[in-house]
JSON list of C-alpha atoms in Angstrom, two decimals:
[
{"chain": "A", "resi": 266, "resn": "MET", "atom": "CA", "xyz": [99.79, 101.71, 100.99]},
{"chain": "A", "resi": 267, "resn": "SER", "atom": "CA", "xyz": [99.26, 104.70, 98.75]},
{"chain": "A", "resi": 268, "resn": "GLY", "atom": "CA", "xyz": [98.81, 107.11, 101.65]},
{"chain": "A", "resi": 269, "resn": "ASN", "atom": "CA", "xyz": [97.65, 107.62, 105.21]},
{"chain": "A", "resi": 270, "resn": "GLU", "atom": "CA", "xyz": [94.00, 107.27, 104.22]},
{"chain": "A", "resi": 271, "resn": "MET", "atom": "CA", "xyz": [94.53, 103.79, 102.75]},
{"chain": "A", "resi": 272, "resn": "ALA", "atom": "CA", "xyz": [96.71, 102.79, 105.71]},
{"chain": "A", "resi": 273, "resn": "LYS", "atom": "CA", "xyz": [93.99, 103.81, 108.18]},
{"chain": "A", "resi": 274, "resn": "ARG", "atom": "CA", "xyz": [91.47, 101.57, 106.39]},
{"chain": "A", "resi": 275, "resn": "HIS", "atom": "CA", "xyz": [93.64, 98.56, 107.25]},
{"chain": "A", "resi": 276, "resn": "ALA", "atom": "CA", "xyz": [95.39, 99.35, 110.55]},
{"chain": "A", "resi": 277, "resn": "VAL", "atom": "CA", "xyz": [94.55, 100.89, 113.91]},
{"chain": "A", "resi": 278, "resn": "PHE", "atom": "CA", "xyz": [96.57, 104.06, 114.51]},
{"chain": "A", "resi": 279, "resn": "ASN", "atom": "CA", "xyz": [97.23, 105.44, 117.98]},
{"chain": "A", "resi": 280, "resn": "PRO", "atom": "CA", "xyz": [98.29, 109.09, 118.41]},
{"chain": "A", "resi": 281, "resn": "LEU", "atom": "CA", "xyz": [102.02, 108.23, 118.24]},
{"chain": "A", "resi": 282, "resn": "ALA", "atom": "CA", "xyz": [101.56, 106.23, 115.02]},
{"chain": "A", "resi": 283, "resn": "GLU", "atom": "CA", "xyz": [99.66, 109.16, 113.50]},
{"chain": "A", "resi": 284, "resn": "LYS", "atom": "CA", "xyz": [102.49, 111.58, 114.38]},
{"chain": "A", "resi": 285, "resn": "LEU", "atom": "CA", "xyz": [105.10, 109.22, 112.91]},
{"chain": "A", "resi": 286, "resn": "ALA", "atom": "CA", "xyz": [103.07, 108.75, 109.73]},
{"chain": "A", "resi": 287, "resn": "ASP", "atom": "CA", "xyz": [102.65, 112.51, 109.31]},
{"chain": "A", "resi": 288, "resn": "ALA", "atom": "CA", "xyz": [106.38, 113.08, 109.86]},
{"chain": "A", "resi": 289, "resn": "PHE", "atom": "CA", "xyz": [107.90, 110.24, 107.82]},
{"chain": "A", "resi": 290, "resn": "TRP", "atom": "CA", "xyz": [105.42, 109.17, 105.12]},
{"chain": "A", "resi": 291, "resn": "PRO", "atom": "CA", "xyz": [105.84, 108.83, 102.28]},
{"chain": "A", "resi": 292, "resn": "GLY", "atom": "CA", "xyz": [109.20, 107.30, 103.01]},
{"chain": "A", "resi": 293, "resn": "ALA", "atom": "CA", "xyz": [111.11, 104.30, 104.32]},
{"chain": "A", "resi": 294, "resn": "LEU", "atom": "CA", "xyz": [109.35, 104.03, 107.70]},
{"chain": "A", "resi": 295, "resn": "THR", "atom": "CA", "xyz": [107.53, 100.74, 108.25]},
{"chain": "A", "resi": 296, "resn": "MET", "atom": "CA", "xyz": [105.16, 100.54, 111.21]},
{"chain": "A", "resi": 297, "resn": "VAL", "atom": "CA", "xyz": [103.72, 97.35, 112.67]},
{"chain": "A", "resi": 298, "resn": "LEU", "atom": "CA", "xyz": [100.21, 98.19, 113.85]},
{"chain": "A", "resi": 299, "resn": "PRO", "atom": "CA", "xyz": [97.12, 96.28, 114.95]},
{"chain": "A", "resi": 300, "resn": "LEU", "atom": "CA", "xyz": [95.12, 94.99, 111.99]},
{"chain": "A", "resi": 301, "resn": "LYS", "atom": "CA", "xyz": [91.84, 96.89, 111.75]},
{"chain": "A", "resi": 302, "resn": "PRO", "atom": "CA", "xyz": [88.75, 94.70, 112.15]},
{"chain": "A", "resi": 303, "resn": "GLY", "atom": "CA", "xyz": [87.16, 94.19, 108.76]},
{"chain": "A", "resi": 304, "resn": "SER", "atom": "CA", "xyz": [90.37, 94.77, 106.81]},
{"chain": "A", "resi": 305, "resn": "ASP", "atom": "CA", "xyz": [90.47, 92.63, 103.69]},
{"chain": "A", "resi": 306, "resn": "ILE", "atom": "CA", "xyz": [94.23, 92.04, 103.87]},
{"chain": "A", "resi": 307, "resn": "HIS", "atom": "CA", "xyz": [94.72, 88.31, 103.39]},
{"chain": "A", "resi": 308, "resn": "PRO", "atom": "CA", "xyz": [95.93, 86.39, 106.48]},
{"chain": "A", "resi": 309, "resn": "LEU", "atom": "CA", "xyz": [98.93, 85.09, 104.50]},
{"chain": "A", "resi": 310, "resn": "ALA", "atom": "CA", "xyz": [100.18, 88.68, 104.20]},
{"chain": "A", "resi": 311, "resn": "THR", "atom": "CA", "xyz": [100.08, 89.06, 107.99]},
{"chain": "A", "resi": 312, "resn": "ALA", "atom": "CA", "xyz": [101.32, 85.53, 108.78]},
{"chain": "A", "resi": 313, "resn": "GLY", "atom": "CA", "xyz": [97.97, 85.06, 110.52]},
{"chain": "A", "resi": 314, "resn": "LEU", "atom": "CA", "xyz": [98.89, 87.66, 113.14]},
{"chain": "A", "resi": 315, "resn": "ALA", "atom": "CA", "xyz": [96.60, 90.40, 114.43]},
{"chain": "A", "resi": 316, "resn": "SER", "atom": "CA", "xyz": [99.07, 93.03, 113.24]},
{"chain": "A", "resi": 317, "resn": "VAL", "atom": "CA", "xyz": [100.20, 94.32, 109.87]},
{"chain": "A", "resi": 318, "resn": "ALA", "atom": "CA", "xyz": [103.43, 95.97, 108.72]},
{"chain": "A", "resi": 319, "resn": "ILE", "atom": "CA", "xyz": [102.62, 99.14, 106.78]},
{"chain": "A", "resi": 320, "resn": "ARG", "atom": "CA", "xyz": [104.73, 101.46, 104.67]},
{"chain": "A", "resi": 321, "resn": "VAL", "atom": "CA", "xyz": [103.78, 104.35, 102.40]},
{"chain": "A", "resi": 322, "resn": "PRO", "atom": "CA", "xyz": [106.54, 104.46, 99.77]},
{"chain": "A", "resi": 323, "resn": "LYS", "atom": "CA", "xyz": [107.69, 107.27, 97.48]},
{"chain": "A", "resi": 324, "resn": "GLY", "atom": "CA", "xyz": [108.03, 107.19, 93.73]},
{"chain": "A", "resi": 325, "resn": "PHE", "atom": "CA", "xyz": [107.23, 104.31, 91.39]},
{"chain": "A", "resi": 326, "resn": "ALA", "atom": "CA", "xyz": [105.90, 101.95, 94.10]},
{"chain": "A", "resi": 327, "resn": "ALA", "atom": "CA", "xyz": [103.48, 104.62, 95.32]},
{"chain": "A", "resi": 328, "resn": "ASP", "atom": "CA", "xyz": [102.29, 105.18, 91.74]},
{"chain": "A", "resi": 329, "resn": "VAL", "atom": "CA", "xyz": [101.66, 101.45, 91.25]},
{"chain": "A", "resi": 330, "resn": "ILE", "atom": "CA", "xyz": [99.71, 101.14, 94.52]},
{"chain": "A", "resi": 331, "resn": "GLU", "atom": "CA", "xyz": [97.67, 104.25, 93.72]},
{"chain": "A", "resi": 332, "resn": "ALA", "atom": "CA", "xyz": [96.81, 102.93, 90.24]},
{"chain": "A", "resi": 333, "resn": "PHE", "atom": "CA", "xyz": [95.91, 99.49, 91.62]},
{"chain": "A", "resi": 334, "resn": "GLY", "atom": "CA", "xyz": [93.78, 101.01, 94.38]},
{"chain": "A", "resi": 335, "resn": "ARG", "atom": "CA", "xyz": [94.67, 98.32, 96.92]},
{"chain": "A", "resi": 336, "resn": "PRO", "atom": "CA", "xyz": [97.59, 97.63, 99.25]},
{"chain": "A", "resi": 337, "resn": "LEU", "atom": "CA", "xyz": [100.59, 95.80, 97.82]},
{"chain": "A", "resi": 338, "resn": "ALA", "atom": "CA", "xyz": [102.26, 93.01, 99.80]},
{"chain": "A", "resi": 339, "resn": "ALA", "atom": "CA", "xyz": [105.96, 92.58, 99.13]},
{"chain": "A", "resi": 340, "resn": "PRO", "atom": "CA", "xyz": [108.96, 91.19, 101.03]},
{"chain": "A", "resi": 341, "resn": "SER", "atom": "CA", "xyz": [111.61, 93.47, 102.43]},
{"chain": "A", "resi": 342, "resn": "ALA", "atom": "CA", "xyz": [114.85, 93.97, 100.57]},
{"chain": "A", "resi": 343, "resn": "ASN", "atom": "CA", "xyz": [116.82, 90.82, 101.16]},
{"chain": "A", "resi": 344, "resn": "ARG", "atom": "CA", "xyz": [120.43, 90.45, 100.02]},
{"chain": "A", "resi": 345, "resn": "SER", "atom": "CA", "xyz": [120.62, 86.77, 100.97]},
{"chain": "A", "resi": 346, "resn": "GLY", "atom": "CA", "xyz": [118.53, 85.67, 98.01]},
{"chain": "A", "resi": 347, "resn": "ARG", "atom": "CA", "xyz": [116.44, 83.43, 100.30]},
{"chain": "A", "resi": 348, "resn": "LEU", "atom": "CA", "xyz": [112.88, 83.94, 101.44]},
{"chain": "A", "resi": 349, "resn": "THR", "atom": "CA", "xyz": [112.46, 85.86, 104.68]},
{"chain": "A", "resi": 350, "resn": "PRO", "atom": "CA", "xyz": [110.02, 84.15, 107.06]},
{"chain": "A", "resi": 351, "resn": "PRO", "atom": "CA", "xyz": [107.22, 86.36, 108.39]},
{"chain": "A", "resi": 352, "resn": "LEU", "atom": "CA", "xyz": [108.06, 86.07, 112.07]},
{"chain": "A", "resi": 353, "resn": "SER", "atom": "CA", "xyz": [107.73, 88.82, 114.61]},
{"chain": "A", "resi": 354, "resn": "LEU", "atom": "CA", "xyz": [110.47, 89.62, 117.10]},
{"chain": "A", "resi": 355, "resn": "ILE", "atom": "CA", "xyz": [108.06, 88.87, 119.94]},
{"chain": "A", "resi": 356, "resn": "HIS", "atom": "CA", "xyz": [107.36, 85.42, 118.46]},
{"chain": "A", "resi": 357, "resn": "ILE", "atom": "CA", "xyz": [111.08, 84.67, 118.18]},
{"chain": "A", "resi": 358, "resn": "LEU", "atom": "CA", "xyz": [111.82, 85.85, 121.72]},
{"chain": "A", "resi": 359, "resn": "ARG", "atom": "CA", "xyz": [108.91, 83.85, 123.12]},
{"chain": "A", "resi": 360, "resn": "CYS", "atom": "CA", "xyz": [110.22, 80.73, 121.41]},
{"chain": "A", "resi": 361, "resn": "ARG", "atom": "CA", "xyz": [113.69, 81.24, 122.85]},
{"chain": "A", "resi": 362, "resn": "ARG", "atom": "CA", "xyz": [112.35, 81.55, 126.41]},
{"chain": "A", "resi": 363, "resn": "THR", "atom": "CA", "xyz": [110.20, 78.44, 126.33]},
{"chain": "A", "resi": 364, "resn": "PRO", "atom": "CA", "xyz": [110.89, 74.93, 125.09]},
{"chain": "A", "resi": 365, "resn": "PRO", "atom": "CA", "xyz": [110.27, 74.96, 121.33]},
{"chain": "A", "resi": 366, "resn": "ARG", "atom": "CA", "xyz": [107.05, 73.48, 120.03]},
{"chain": "A", "resi": 367, "resn": "ARG", "atom": "CA", "xyz": [107.23, 72.16, 116.51]},
{"chain": "A", "resi": 368, "resn": "SER", "atom": "CA", "xyz": [104.15, 73.96, 115.29]},
{"chain": "A", "resi": 369, "resn": "ARG", "atom": "CA", "xyz": [104.95, 77.37, 116.80]},
{"chain": "A", "resi": 370, "resn": "CYS", "atom": "CA", "xyz": [108.69, 77.91, 116.81]},
{"chain": "A", "resi": 371, "resn": "PRO", "atom": "CA", "xyz": [111.22, 77.93, 114.01]},
{"chain": "A", "resi": 372, "resn": "PRO", "atom": "CA", "xyz": [114.25, 75.65, 114.33]},
{"chain": "A", "resi": 373, "resn": "SER", "atom": "CA", "xyz": [117.32, 77.14, 115.96]},
{"chain": "A", "resi": 374, "resn": "PRO", "atom": "CA", "xyz": [120.12, 77.97, 113.53]},
{"chain": "A", "resi": 375, "resn": "SER", "atom": "CA", "xyz": [122.98, 75.48, 113.63]},
{"chain": "A", "resi": 376, "resn": "THR", "atom": "CA", "xyz": [126.39, 76.74, 114.68]}
]
């Protein structure tokens, strides 16, 4: 996102999220917030979830987003060189508590 205004067009901010955004954006803070009804963020960018991870970066990335005029979806920094699956912590914990279902839970890592 290029700034708080763009972020608020796509996510629902509660008072705590607004305080955090004011204090730490632009910067490295990423917040996972409810997706705002009517947002045009593609479901693939949210893994089909009703939430969206939002960051307002500094520097070159902010300039690119501002020039483009739309949010930019990008993976997190990943040193492994492999794709990072878009799973939420809640999803992973839910899968570990219940018997895995093929369509909803990732496979357990082998030891």
